[in-house]
Each structure stands twice: as C-alpha cells, then as structure tokens.
Coordinates of C-alpha atoms in Angstrom, one line a residue:
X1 CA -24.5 -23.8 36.6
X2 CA -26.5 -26.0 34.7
X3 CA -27.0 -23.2 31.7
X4 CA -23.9 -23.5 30.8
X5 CA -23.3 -25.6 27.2
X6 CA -19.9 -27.7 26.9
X7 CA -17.1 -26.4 24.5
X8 CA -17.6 -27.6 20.9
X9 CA -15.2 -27.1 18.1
X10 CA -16.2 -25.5 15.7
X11 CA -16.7 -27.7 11.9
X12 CA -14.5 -27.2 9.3
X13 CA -17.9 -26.8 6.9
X14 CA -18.8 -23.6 9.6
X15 CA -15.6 -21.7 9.3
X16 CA -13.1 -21.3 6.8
X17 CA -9.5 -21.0 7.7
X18 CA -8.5 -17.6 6.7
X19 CA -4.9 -17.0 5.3
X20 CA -1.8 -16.9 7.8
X21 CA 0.2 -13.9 7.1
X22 CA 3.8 -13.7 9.1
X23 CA 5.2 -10.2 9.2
X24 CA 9.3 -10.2 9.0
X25 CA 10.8 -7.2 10.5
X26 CA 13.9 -5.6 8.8
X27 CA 16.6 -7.8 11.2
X28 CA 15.1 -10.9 9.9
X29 CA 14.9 -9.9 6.1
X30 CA 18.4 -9.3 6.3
X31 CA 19.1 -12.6 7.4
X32 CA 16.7 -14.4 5.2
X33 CA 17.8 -12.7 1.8
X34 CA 21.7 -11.6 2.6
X35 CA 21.1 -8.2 1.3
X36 CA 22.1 -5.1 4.3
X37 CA 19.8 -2.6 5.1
X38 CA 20.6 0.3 2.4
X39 CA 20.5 -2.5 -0.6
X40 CA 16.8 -3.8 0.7
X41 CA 15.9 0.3 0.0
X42 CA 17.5 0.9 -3.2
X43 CA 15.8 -2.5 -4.2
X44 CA 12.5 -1.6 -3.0
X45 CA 12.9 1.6 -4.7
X46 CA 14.1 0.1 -8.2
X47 CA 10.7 -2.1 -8.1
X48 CA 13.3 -5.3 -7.6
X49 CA 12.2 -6.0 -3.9
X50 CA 8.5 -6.6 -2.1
X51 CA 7.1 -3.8 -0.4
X52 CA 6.9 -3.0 3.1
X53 CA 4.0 -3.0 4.6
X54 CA 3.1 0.1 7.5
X55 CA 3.0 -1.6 11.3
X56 CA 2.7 1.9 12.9
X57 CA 4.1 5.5 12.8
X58 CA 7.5 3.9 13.0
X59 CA 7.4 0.3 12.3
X60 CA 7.3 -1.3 9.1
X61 CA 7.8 -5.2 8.2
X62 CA 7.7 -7.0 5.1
X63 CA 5.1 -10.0 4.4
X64 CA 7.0 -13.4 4.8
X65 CA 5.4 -14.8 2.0
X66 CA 6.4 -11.7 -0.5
X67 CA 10.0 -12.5 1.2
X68 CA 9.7 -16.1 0.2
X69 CA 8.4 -15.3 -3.4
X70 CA 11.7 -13.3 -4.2
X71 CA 14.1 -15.8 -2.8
X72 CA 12.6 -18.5 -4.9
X73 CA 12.5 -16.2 -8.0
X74 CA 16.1 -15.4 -7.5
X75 CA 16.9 -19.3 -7.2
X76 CA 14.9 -19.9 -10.9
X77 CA 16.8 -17.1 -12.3
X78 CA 20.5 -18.4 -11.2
X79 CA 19.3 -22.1 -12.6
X80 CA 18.4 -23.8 -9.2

C-alpha cells in the first residue's frame, strides 16, 4: 500500500495539447450550413464543399472545423 505514488498532473512543459478535432455527422451539417442532403453531394462533388472524412464501412462525418471554415468563407464573400 505504501508503493503506491499520489496522482500528479502532468506539466504543461511534459505534454503538448494535441489538436481537438469534432466530427459532425450529416444531420448536424445540415443544420449548421442550411444546405439538404443532395446539395452537400453535388457541392462536395463540384470541389465547393469540405470533404467527408471515412468513420467506417458506412459512416462518414465531416471535420467541424472544415464546416466552420466554409461558413465563414461564405459570410466574407456575401460582405459580412
């Protein structure tokens, strides 16, 4: 019993942070940029939309930050 060490955090100088990356599933792209199912495809598939990004054999999401990126490109190119 008396082996065992107390808990210590681990330093900020030890361990880096990595990157957070949220996945967005296709429900809550639709809701995030307005655009239905069939236009989020043809978009991808024009080169006008962020990829998707493989989550298994049938599941497939979207990076939140790519997401992000084209809403605030669309809201510099309307003049907000």
């Amino acid at each position: 019993l008396n082996s065992l060490k107390p808990y210590e955090e681990p330093s900020m100088t030890q361990h880096s942070n990595p990157p957070v990356h949220a996945i967005l599933r296709l429900q809550a792209v639709k809701q995030r940029t307005g655009l239905s199912r069939s236009s989020i495809y043809l978009h991808m598939k024009d080169g006008t939309f962020p990829r998707q990004v493989a989550l298994g054999p049938r599941s497939v999401g979207w990076l939140e930050a790519d997401i992000n990126a084209w809403i605030d490109a669309k809201l510099r190119a309307s003049g907000r």
